Rosetta silent file (secondary structure, phi, psi, omega in degrees, C-alpha in Angstrom):
SEQUENCE: MKKLAVLLLSGSIGLSNAFCSLLFLGIICFLITRNSTFIESSAPEQSNSDTFFAQLVDHYVDDDKLTALYNEPDILERLIAFNKCLNEQLNYYELSFQALQSLEYFKGTDNFVKIYNRKGDQIKNQKIEIDEQICYVTSLNTIGVNEKFFNEYLPLVEEGNSFASEDYILSTSTEIPIILGHHYKEYYKVGDIIQLNFLEKNFDFYIKGFFPENLSIYYNSKSIDINNYICMPSFNYTAKSEDANDNLIWWARYYLQKNHGYIRYNSQDELESIKQIVTELAQKYDLDYSIIDSVNRISRSHEGGIAK
SCORE:     score description
SCORE:     0.000 S_00000001
   1 L     0.000  134.101  178.656   -4.830   37.075   82.745 S_00000001
   2 L   -74.006  140.206 -174.919   -2.944   39.409   80.427 S_00000001
   3 L   -95.543  130.227  169.766   -4.530   42.825   80.119 S_00000001
   4 L   -79.860   89.283 -168.688   -5.367   44.443   76.794 S_00000001
   5 L   -78.655  161.541  176.448   -4.178   47.743   78.164 S_00000001
   6 L   -65.495  -40.267 -177.933   -5.003   51.219   76.938 S_00000001
   7 L   -79.261  -46.682 -172.655   -1.315   51.990   76.446 S_00000001
   8 L  -127.320  114.820  176.473   -0.028   48.620   75.249 S_00000001
   9 L   -80.405  116.934 -173.038   -2.203   46.084   73.489 S_00000001
  10 L   -68.412  141.619  179.478   -0.757   42.793   74.607 S_00000001
  11 L  -161.250  163.145 -177.387    0.335   40.440   71.864 S_00000001
  12 L  -117.985  132.235  178.762    2.782   37.666   71.191 S_00000001
  13 L  -127.895  136.094 -179.080    5.487   37.734   68.539 S_00000001
  14 L   -54.870  131.962 -172.880    7.884   34.896   67.824 S_00000001
  15 H   -61.721  -46.674 -174.726   11.163   35.531   69.614 S_00000001
  16 H   -65.511  -43.098  179.094   13.529   34.548   66.838 S_00000001
  17 H   -67.158  -40.218  179.320   11.727   36.607   64.172 S_00000001
  18 H   -64.018  -40.541 -179.863   11.364   39.548   66.503 S_00000001
  19 H   -60.867  -45.867 -177.803   15.059   39.391   67.390 S_00000001
  20 H   -64.549  -43.499 -175.687   16.126   39.443   63.737 S_00000001
  21 H   -72.862  -30.410 -177.155   13.783   42.301   62.773 S_00000001
  22 H   -94.116   -5.567 -169.998   14.592   44.437   65.812 S_00000001
  23 H   -57.554  -49.219 -176.062   18.332   43.758   65.922 S_00000001
  24 H   -63.273  -49.115  178.902   19.501   46.849   64.018 S_00000001
  25 H   -61.758  -41.388 -178.229   17.217   49.248   65.870 S_00000001
  26 H   -65.669  -40.857  179.758   17.993   47.588   69.186 S_00000001
  27 H   -64.796  -39.810  176.970   21.770   47.752   68.777 S_00000001
  28 H   -60.149  -47.445  179.351   21.540   51.464   67.959 S_00000001
  29 H   -63.273  -39.218  179.793   19.460   52.080   71.103 S_00000001
  30 H   -62.048  -46.208 -179.057   21.827   49.886   73.142 S_00000001
  31 H   -67.840  -40.199  178.577   24.914   51.803   71.985 S_00000001
  32 H   -62.100  -44.447 -177.842   23.259   55.199   72.509 S_00000001
  33 H   -66.042  -39.803 -177.133   22.166   54.253   76.023 S_00000001
  34 H   -73.204  -27.349 -171.805   25.583   52.841   77.000 S_00000001
  35 L  -111.431   19.226  176.450   27.575   55.772   75.631 S_00000001
  36 L  -150.972  156.804  173.291   25.509   58.730   76.794 S_00000001
  37 L   -86.434  163.695 -179.408   23.818   60.007   79.899 S_00000001
  38 L   -70.659  157.387  178.636   20.066   60.459   80.007 S_00000001
  39 L  -112.823  116.886  179.738   18.502   63.740   78.915 S_00000001
  40 L  -140.698 -177.594 -178.956   16.003   65.232   81.337 S_00000001
  41 E   -68.106  148.207  179.035   14.926   68.603   82.678 S_00000001
  42 E   -76.365  152.741  177.370   17.510   70.738   84.408 S_00000001
  43 L  -148.327  153.492  177.763   17.392   71.306   88.147 S_00000001
  44 L   -66.262  159.662  177.374   19.580   73.206   90.594 S_00000001
  45 L   -53.918  131.515 -167.835   22.278   71.335   92.504 S_00000001
  46 L  -101.759  -11.615 -172.378   20.407   69.269   95.075 S_00000001
  47 L  -151.755  145.542  173.231   22.890   68.283   97.737 S_00000001
  48 L  -108.042   20.427 -177.566   26.005   69.441   99.534 S_00000001
  49 L   -62.628  151.796  177.301   26.786   65.953  100.769 S_00000001
  50 L   -92.024   17.080  175.702   30.385   64.816  100.887 S_00000001
  51 L   -99.999  130.992 -176.391   29.358   61.498   99.280 S_00000001
  52 E  -127.965  169.173  178.942   30.176   61.123   95.595 S_00000001
  53 E  -129.140  130.872  173.639   29.835   58.529   92.848 S_00000001
  54 E  -100.433  137.298 -177.901   32.469   57.466   90.323 S_00000001
  55 E   -92.433  132.346  176.076   31.200   56.042   87.037 S_00000001
  56 E   -94.367  132.148 -179.941   32.508   52.736   85.726 S_00000001
  57 E  -134.248  153.752  169.637   32.733   52.427   81.937 S_00000001
  58 E  -102.396  171.976 -177.192   33.928   49.909   79.393 S_00000001
  59 L  -120.163   30.119  173.715   35.762   50.775   76.189 S_00000001
  60 L   -93.445   80.565 -162.930   33.888   48.534   73.757 S_00000001
  61 L   -95.414   -3.110  179.107   32.648   51.589   71.907 S_00000001
  62 L  -145.338  173.357 -175.671   31.657   50.254   68.479 S_00000001
  63 H   -61.372  -37.508 -178.528   30.213   47.203   66.761 S_00000001
  64 H   -63.091  -45.498  179.948   33.621   45.808   65.774 S_00000001
  65 H   -67.557  -37.218  178.205   34.904   45.804   69.357 S_00000001
  66 H   -66.867  -41.877  179.353   31.640   44.355   70.658 S_00000001
  67 H   -62.305  -42.601  178.041   31.658   41.583   68.038 S_00000001
  68 H   -63.280  -39.812  179.633   35.235   40.672   68.928 S_00000001
  69 H   -62.493  -45.850 -177.887   34.315   40.642   72.622 S_00000001
  70 H   -62.452  -24.584 -178.900   31.348   38.314   72.089 S_00000001
  71 L   -89.154   -2.963  179.570   33.624   35.853   70.287 S_00000001
  72 L   -74.003  148.055 -179.788   36.128   35.647   73.133 S_00000001
  73 L   -66.454  139.977  175.365   36.224   32.390   75.128 S_00000001
  74 L    57.232   29.947 -174.899   34.296   32.363   78.425 S_00000001
  75 H   -63.590  -41.552 -178.436   33.228   35.969   77.933 S_00000001
  76 H   -65.710  -43.071  178.805   29.952   35.611   79.828 S_00000001
  77 H   -59.431  -38.744 -179.417   31.604   33.874   82.788 S_00000001
  78 H   -70.778  -39.928  177.909   34.184   36.677   82.985 S_00000001
  79 H   -65.241  -40.311  178.758   31.570   39.454   82.809 S_00000001
  80 H   -66.329  -44.115 -179.725   29.495   37.768   85.523 S_00000001
  81 H   -64.038  -39.515  177.384   32.525   37.232   87.771 S_00000001
  82 H   -61.176  -45.491  179.355   33.581   40.867   87.292 S_00000001
  83 H   -63.085  -40.328  179.355   30.080   42.042   88.273 S_00000001
  84 H   -62.188  -41.883  178.558   30.052   39.806   91.347 S_00000001
  85 H   -65.648  -39.767  177.689   33.350   41.277   92.526 S_00000001
  86 H   -57.556  -45.465 -177.648   32.082   44.835   91.978 S_00000001
  87 H   -72.529  -29.644 -177.485   29.077   44.151   94.190 S_00000001
  88 H   -88.153  -33.935 -172.987   31.069   42.294   96.851 S_00000001
  89 H   -99.745  -17.736 -175.215   34.218   44.419   97.064 S_00000001
  90 L  -129.641  165.189  176.628   32.910   47.916   96.351 S_00000001
  91 L   -85.765   78.677 -165.045   29.937   50.113   97.207 S_00000001
  92 E  -101.522  131.031 -178.883   28.488   49.458   93.763 S_00000001
  93 E  -119.403  120.145  176.655   25.198   50.843   92.419 S_00000001
  94 L   -89.901  123.201 -177.594   23.701   49.525   89.187 S_00000001
  95 E  -142.070  114.274 -176.621   21.746   52.247   87.391 S_00000001
  96 E  -131.818  151.103  177.216   20.663   51.843   83.769 S_00000001
  97 L  -120.176   26.548  176.512   18.302   53.645   81.421 S_00000001
  98 L   -63.795  122.750 -171.080   18.029   50.898   78.782 S_00000001
  99 L   -75.077  138.029  160.728   14.484   51.297   77.453 S_00000001
 100 E   -77.331  147.099 -175.436   11.769   48.698   77.572 S_00000001
 101 E  -124.473  134.828  169.916    9.950   48.746   74.259 S_00000001
 102 E   -83.814  137.863  176.218    6.315   48.379   73.289 S_00000001
 103 L  -106.331    7.112  176.054    5.769   46.512   70.016 S_00000001
 104 L  -115.640  162.647 -175.884    2.141   47.585   69.741 S_00000001
 105 L   -58.386  123.912 -174.476    0.743   50.991   68.841 S_00000001
 106 L   -93.545  121.510 -175.577    1.431   53.278   71.805 S_00000001
 107 L  -102.666    0.299  179.914   -1.429   55.623   72.701 S_00000001
 108 L   -77.575  174.099 -179.295    0.172   57.337   75.664 S_00000001
 109 L   -76.505  167.543  178.847    1.639   60.825   75.719 S_00000001
 110 H   -64.852  -17.979 -179.267    5.224   61.653   74.799 S_00000001
 111 H   -61.796  -25.680  179.749    6.006   62.035   78.524 S_00000001
 112 H   -85.853   -8.264 -170.267    6.278   58.234   78.793 S_00000001
 113 E   -99.399  134.907 -176.839    8.644   57.955   75.795 S_00000001
 114 L   -64.017  135.307  172.246   12.427   57.973   76.162 S_00000001
 115 E   -96.957  127.468 -172.534   14.347   61.004   74.882 S_00000001
 116 L   -96.395  -18.135 -177.939   17.637   59.928   73.286 S_00000001
 117 L  -155.440  177.279 -175.376   19.459   63.212   72.767 S_00000001
 118 L   -71.198  -13.668  175.003   19.387   66.935   73.441 S_00000001
 119 L   -79.811   -9.138  179.112   17.350   67.527   70.268 S_00000001
 120 L    86.831   16.318 -178.587   14.500   65.617   71.884 S_00000001
 121 L   -64.818  138.970  178.921   14.475   62.692   69.454 S_00000001
 122 E  -133.725  155.161  171.084   12.230   59.797   70.447 S_00000001
 123 L  -104.273  103.408 -177.952   11.365   56.364   69.072 S_00000001
 124 L  -134.516  121.059  177.921    7.580   56.316   69.090 S_00000001
 125 L    52.304   43.128  174.981    5.393   54.061   66.959 S_00000001
 126 E   -74.617  119.798 -171.620    8.208   53.322   64.514 S_00000001
 127 E   -79.713  125.736  174.178    6.616   50.981   62.001 S_00000001
 128 E  -138.047  162.159  179.217    8.382   47.692   61.249 S_00000001
 129 E  -112.618  126.113  178.531    7.285   44.348   59.820 S_00000001
 130 E  -124.535  115.139  178.715    7.876   41.132   61.755 S_00000001
 131 L    52.558   48.133  178.567    6.847   37.847   60.160 S_00000001
 132 L    63.284   19.691  177.158    4.437   39.684   57.827 S_00000001
 133 E  -119.800  131.636 -179.714    2.861   41.435   60.820 S_00000001
 134 E   -78.605  127.912  176.506    3.036   45.199   61.272 S_00000001
 135 E  -123.616  159.036 -178.751    4.461   46.287   64.638 S_00000001
 136 E  -127.726  113.462 -174.230    5.020   49.725   66.131 S_00000001
 137 E   -90.513  127.226  174.397    8.138   50.202   68.260 S_00000001
 138 E  -131.629  126.847  178.303    8.070   52.702   71.124 S_00000001
 139 E   -90.517  120.794 -174.769   10.941   53.096   73.608 S_00000001
 140 E   -98.540  145.941  174.750    9.583   53.772   77.099 S_00000001
 141 L   -55.141  123.123 -176.251   11.286   55.633   79.947 S_00000001
 142 E  -140.056  140.177  171.846   12.901   52.895   82.039 S_00000001
 143 E  -126.391  122.688  177.918   15.201   52.810   85.036 S_00000001
 144 E  -108.436  128.146 -173.373   16.927   49.537   85.929 S_00000001
 145 E  -136.948  151.410  172.462   18.499   49.308   89.382 S_00000001
 146 L   -83.853  176.564 -173.668   20.153   46.771   91.654 S_00000001
 147 H   -63.211  -38.395 -179.811   18.914   46.058   95.158 S_00000001
 148 H   -61.883  -46.921 -179.200   21.322   48.512   96.787 S_00000001
 149 H   -64.138  -45.991 -177.294   20.205   51.416   94.604 S_00000001
 150 H   -60.367  -47.176 -175.726   16.507   50.640   94.980 S_00000001
 151 H   -65.050  -28.537 -177.999   16.610   50.312   98.764 S_00000001
 152 H   -91.844  -30.869 -171.566   18.443   53.610   99.197 S_00000001
 153 H  -120.279  -16.013 -177.789   16.825   55.791   96.524 S_00000001
 154 L  -134.518   40.234 -176.497   13.495   54.260   95.462 S_00000001
 155 L   -82.774   -5.211 -174.282   11.950   52.551   98.521 S_00000001
 156 L   -84.564  104.829  177.804    8.797   54.695   98.467 S_00000001
 157 L  -116.261  122.469 -175.702    5.923   52.601   97.079 S_00000001
 158 L   -79.711  -37.933 -176.994    2.442   54.108   97.348 S_00000001
 159 E  -141.259  140.099 -177.134    0.455   51.036   96.307 S_00000001
 160 E    88.276 -146.561 -174.739    1.458   47.384   96.050 S_00000001
 161 L  -131.483  154.501  173.072    4.866   46.136   97.172 S_00000001
 162 L   -75.223  171.109  174.190    8.556   46.996   96.807 S_00000001
 163 L   -67.605  141.562  173.082   11.016   44.644   95.158 S_00000001
 164 L  -103.667  166.506 -177.001   12.111   41.676   97.276 S_00000001
 165 H   -56.234  -37.588 -178.011   15.538   40.014   97.109 S_00000001
 166 H   -70.023  -15.516  178.241   14.189   37.185   94.948 S_00000001
 167 H   -70.982  -13.710 -179.109   13.024   39.726   92.351 S_00000001
 168 H   -93.959   14.358  175.086   16.670   40.265   91.398 S_00000001
 169 E  -120.818  120.717 -178.142   16.993   36.682   90.103 S_00000001
 170 L   -80.501  128.639  175.866   15.629   36.004   86.628 S_00000001
 171 L  -128.804  137.647 -178.648   13.637   32.801   86.259 S_00000001
 172 L   -72.866  -12.198 -176.854   11.979   31.632   83.055 S_00000001
 173 L   -88.721   -7.047 -177.976    9.029   30.267   85.033 S_00000001
 174 L  -132.428  161.378  174.633    7.870   33.663   86.315 S_00000001
 175 L   -78.414  162.404  177.901    7.225   37.156   85.006 S_00000001
 176 E   -88.624  126.646  179.409    9.601   40.018   85.746 S_00000001
 177 E   -74.077  145.562  173.870    8.245   42.422   88.394 S_00000001
 178 E  -136.815  152.926  173.020    8.106   46.136   87.635 S_00000001
 179 E  -118.948  130.065 -172.733    7.067   49.183   89.634 S_00000001
 180 E  -102.133  151.742  173.617    5.434   51.981   87.676 S_00000001
 181 L   -65.753  160.444 -171.583    5.486   55.731   88.063 S_00000001
 182 H   -57.951  -35.390 -176.264    2.377   57.403   89.459 S_00000001
 183 H   -69.357  -15.412  176.009    1.039   58.591   86.077 S_00000001
 184 H   -75.090  -12.021 -177.442    0.675   54.977   84.909 S_00000001
 185 H   -63.620  -20.398  177.525   -2.100   54.462   87.486 S_00000001
 186 H   -67.262  -21.340 -171.631   -4.542   55.860   84.958 S_00000001
 187 L  -116.994  -22.471 -172.952   -3.974   52.805   82.762 S_00000001
 188 L  -133.626  166.580  171.670   -2.960   49.873   84.984 S_00000001
 189 L  -133.718  162.902  178.334   -3.517   48.277   88.352 S_00000001
 190 L   -57.936  133.426  179.816   -1.343   46.123   90.604 S_00000001
 191 L    99.209  -15.173  177.350   -1.180   42.566   89.279 S_00000001
 192 L   -63.832  148.223  178.903   -1.640   43.415   85.595 S_00000001
 193 E  -118.511  129.513  178.299    0.692   41.586   83.205 S_00000001
 194 E  -129.825  153.243  177.619    2.063   43.238   80.072 S_00000001
 195 E  -104.869  127.424  177.979    4.498   42.075   77.420 S_00000001
 196 E  -133.589  163.021 -179.431    7.435   44.310   76.550 S_00000001
 197 E  -105.296  131.718  179.982   10.667   43.877   74.649 S_00000001
 198 E  -129.461  114.835 -177.171   14.016   44.207   76.432 S_00000001
 199 L    53.635   47.911  177.549   17.220   44.072   74.383 S_00000001
 200 L    65.256   23.028  179.003   15.298   42.455   71.470 S_00000001
 201 E  -131.657  129.983 -178.778   13.821   39.746   73.706 S_00000001
 202 E   -80.274  135.461  175.379   10.165   39.550   74.740 S_00000001
 203 E  -134.347  152.925  168.423    9.309   39.183   78.424 S_00000001
 204 E   -91.726  131.351  179.553    6.123   39.189   80.458 S_00000001
 205 E  -117.875  136.154  174.940    6.195   41.843   83.186 S_00000001
 206 E  -113.552  141.944 -175.177    3.825   42.023   86.113 S_00000001
 207 E   -81.781  112.539 -176.850    3.031   45.242   87.911 S_00000001
 208 E   -91.330  -24.247 -178.615    4.077   44.866   91.530 S_00000001
 209 E  -176.100 -178.996  177.713    3.382   48.412   92.658 S_00000001
 210 E  -131.644  141.547  174.844    3.263   52.136   91.965 S_00000001
 211 L   -78.035  157.616  175.522    5.518   54.929   93.160 S_00000001
 212 L   -70.057  162.533 -179.628    4.004   57.981   94.876 S_00000001
 213 L   -68.010  147.670  174.258    3.361   61.119   92.883 S_00000001
 214 L    65.183   32.586  172.015    6.177   63.633   92.339 S_00000001
 215 E   -88.906  131.654 -179.337    9.043   61.266   93.109 S_00000001
 216 E  -135.980  151.521  170.000   12.263   62.274   91.350 S_00000001
 217 E  -112.748  133.433  177.101   15.867   61.148   91.169 S_00000001
 218 E  -108.087  127.879  174.850   18.541   63.790   90.670 S_00000001
 219 E  -116.518  107.248 -171.642   21.769   62.975   88.874 S_00000001
 220 L    54.504 -119.294 -178.801   24.031   66.004   89.200 S_00000001
 221 L  -102.251   13.803 -179.354   21.816   68.806   87.811 S_00000001
 222 E  -105.463  140.934 -177.691   19.493   66.511   85.846 S_00000001
 223 E  -111.289  133.174  173.777   16.086   65.403   87.090 S_00000001
 224 E  -106.250  113.849 -179.819   14.390   62.068   86.356 S_00000001
 225 E   -82.298   99.303 -175.202   10.635   62.392   86.807 S_00000001
 226 H   -65.249  -17.199  175.627    9.713   58.940   88.110 S_00000001
 227 H   -50.012  -33.179 -171.959    6.019   59.726   87.480 S_00000001
 228 H  -111.159   21.318 -174.022    6.607   58.698   83.845 S_00000001
 229 L  -116.909  154.355  166.429    9.044   55.795   84.344 S_00000001
 230 E  -103.196  130.378  176.622    9.007   52.024   84.551 S_00000001
 231 E  -108.249  127.132  178.470   11.383   50.636   87.185 S_00000001
 232 E  -124.872  150.717  178.970   12.753   47.125   86.721 S_00000001
 233 E   -74.708  141.942  172.520   15.208   45.128   88.856 S_00000001
 234 L   -81.903   89.900 -171.047   18.736   44.644   87.571 S_00000001
 235 L   -79.746  162.260 -178.196   18.506   40.873   87.834 S_00000001
 236 E  -108.823  153.498  174.170   21.346   38.371   88.005 S_00000001
 237 L   -81.124  134.357  173.313   22.087   35.256   86.011 S_00000001
 238 L  -137.995  176.555  178.513   21.808   31.998   87.927 S_00000001
 239 L   -61.877  -20.661  179.754   21.521   28.314   87.092 S_00000001
 240 L   -83.219  -10.431  177.801   17.747   28.824   87.172 S_00000001
 241 L   -77.326  177.442 -179.782   17.966   31.347   84.359 S_00000001
 242 L   -59.860  156.699  177.253   17.863   30.397   80.712 S_00000001
 243 L   -61.746  113.753 -176.276   20.659   28.289   79.277 S_00000001
 244 H   -63.744  -25.918 -179.571   23.347   30.877   78.574 S_00000001
 245 H   -62.760  -28.918  179.920   24.750   28.773   75.731 S_00000001
 246 H   -89.361   -9.754 -175.722   21.593   29.508   73.732 S_00000001
 247 L  -138.473   37.955 -173.006   21.560   33.206   74.623 S_00000001
 248 H   -57.970  -50.036 -176.047   25.232   34.081   74.964 S_00000001
 249 H   -65.545  -39.873  179.541   25.159   37.418   73.142 S_00000001
 250 H   -60.617  -48.982 -179.103   21.993   38.538   74.937 S_00000001
 251 H   -66.472  -36.324  178.253   23.433   37.807   78.370 S_00000001
 252 H   -64.468  -45.228  176.984   26.802   39.359   77.430 S_00000001
 253 H   -59.702  -41.444 -177.943   25.088   42.569   76.283 S_00000001
 254 H   -65.466  -41.597 -179.566   23.052   42.584   79.464 S_00000001
 255 H   -74.220  -26.829  170.455   26.090   42.192   81.726 S_00000001
 256 H   -59.718  -38.878  177.987   27.933   44.939   79.858 S_00000001
 257 H   -67.443  -45.037  179.649   25.015   47.109   80.927 S_00000001
 258 H   -61.893  -31.328 -177.764   25.113   45.867   84.557 S_00000001
 259 L   -87.922   13.276 -179.227   28.838   46.629   84.675 S_00000001
 260 L  -110.437   49.233 -171.860   28.249   50.228   83.586 S_00000001
 261 L  -108.152 -153.032 -172.113   27.319   51.463   87.067 S_00000001
 262 E  -132.535  143.263 -179.247   28.482   53.776   89.840 S_00000001
 263 E  -118.490  126.478 -176.408   30.751   53.348   92.865 S_00000001
 264 E   -82.530  139.963  177.740   30.177   55.414   95.981 S_00000001
 265 E  -150.141  164.612 -175.433   33.126   57.085   97.743 S_00000001
 266 L  -120.650  -10.544 -177.581   33.797   59.770  100.335 S_00000001
 267 L  -152.969  164.204  179.024   37.310   61.040   99.660 S_00000001
 268 H   -64.990  -36.819  178.040   39.959   61.390   96.971 S_00000001
 269 H   -62.792  -41.339  178.340   42.078   58.741   98.682 S_00000001
 270 H   -65.558  -38.273  178.350   39.169   56.306   98.586 S_00000001
 271 H   -61.909  -42.882  179.115   38.624   57.077   94.890 S_00000001
 272 H   -62.927  -37.813  176.691   42.263   56.286   94.092 S_00000001
 273 H   -65.104  -39.644  178.586   41.886   52.985   95.924 S_00000001
 274 H   -63.444  -43.085  179.124   38.725   52.224   93.918 S_00000001
 275 H   -59.143  -40.833  179.889   40.548   52.923   90.653 S_00000001
 276 H   -65.749  -42.846  179.261   43.260   50.477   91.626 S_00000001
 277 H   -62.655  -44.603  179.575   40.743   47.777   92.535 S_00000001
 278 H   -62.713  -42.559  178.110   38.875   48.225   89.236 S_00000001
 279 H   -60.152  -44.496 -179.728   42.134   48.066   87.281 S_00000001
 280 H   -66.878  -39.563  177.924   43.158   44.846   89.032 S_00000001
 281 H   -66.757  -41.745  178.814   39.734   43.247   88.523 S_00000001
 282 H   -62.511  -40.585  177.758   39.679   44.220   84.846 S_00000001
 283 H   -67.207  -40.324 -179.552   43.131   42.688   84.374 S_00000001
 284 H   -59.320  -40.982 -176.385   42.138   39.543   86.275 S_00000001
 285 L  -103.442   12.197  175.349   39.161   38.932   83.976 S_00000001
 286 L    53.184   53.806  179.543   40.826   40.338   80.832 S_00000001
 287 L  -126.110  155.986 -175.921   38.260   43.104   80.365 S_00000001
 288 L  -104.705   88.208 -178.778   38.634   46.738   79.295 S_00000001
 289 E  -129.820  153.716  174.471   37.138   48.853   82.094 S_00000001
 290 E  -157.132  172.709  177.154   38.091   52.059   83.882 S_00000001
 291 E  -100.582  131.973  176.053   36.724   54.826   86.117 S_00000001
 292 L   -73.479  135.441  178.577   35.750   58.155   84.564 S_00000001
 293 L   -82.117   73.460  175.779   37.518   61.113   86.166 S_00000001
 294 L  -149.553  154.272 -179.165   34.385   63.072   87.020 S_00000001
 295 L   -98.396  128.767  179.216   32.388   63.739   90.172 S_00000001
 296 E  -121.055  144.642  174.888   28.775   62.527   90.235 S_00000001
 297 L  -124.697  143.005  176.888   26.021   63.150   92.770 S_00000001
 298 E  -132.109  133.908  177.421   22.772   61.235   93.142 S_00000001
 299 E  -147.514  170.368 -179.232   19.842   62.219   95.352 S_00000001
 300 E  -123.635  143.195  177.202   16.107   61.652   95.688 S_00000001
 301 E  -129.498  139.519  173.896   13.282   64.170   95.928 S_00000001
 302 E  -135.926  119.706 -179.548    9.653   63.628   96.894 S_00000001
 303 L    53.829   42.507  172.435    7.096   66.471   96.716 S_00000001
 304 L    87.678   -6.267 -178.742    9.852   69.053   96.583 S_00000001
 305 E  -111.984  135.685  178.938   11.924   67.838   99.525 S_00000001
 306 E   -73.357  122.389 -175.473   15.253   66.085   99.221 S_00000001
 307 L  -102.851  -17.793 -177.885   14.898   62.729  100.932 S_00000001
 308 L  -147.938    0.000    0.000   18.318   61.185  100.328 S_00000001
């Protein structure tokens, strides 16, 4: 049974109308998320490990380039094949902060709401009309991760269950599992089902578990307070997923996000080898990708102690 939650009053809105009405706002959020790092509280450098992460980026930086990309032949097949090679040939970690959005009036505190820039701007209860019905859009703190990232950096579940391998495959016959930060326990319980919007598409999400209190992820000197986050699996497209022909742009946008991840390395020589592999894969699938020349560190903290 769907829960009329304190934070999100569950409701159903027609997908096609919702997509049209949310498209402009959603594309802005999509571009901001893809072309900027998250903004969180500062923290001192957390690790002296000799393990580093190189960031993979695409160069489809505006609407014109994205529109041209979506019109290319076999674009989804090429994006999927590129992602498969990244996961098979490299030590690849998918990490995204694309927000899940509530379309009902959000009664929670600002701590749950995504901050988009250093000025602290948020999208909270932005009023829009969909099919003559008033909706209120709120972008929630969200972290999307692949199985490798979750198992290494977010395996601590206080209540309920962790993600299983099958949770990383999207099926239209089931809800998408999510694990919530500890502060959500005031409003939900394991097994509750809520409806949220992801990239202008409505999905049912079921709460599989809760993280322990005071769990954080550190990215360089920035801290992500998982207490106030929703964690979702970075799922893959399969034949059991929706017909891609009817949702080509949605799946293409989603795989652009999946391909915007991080590759782990231990030395400068290994990094140069990774750059060469990425260049060859991008050329093979006729895509515009490269590695950013910057050093990234990722670690996990729980109750003040660095755990990874």
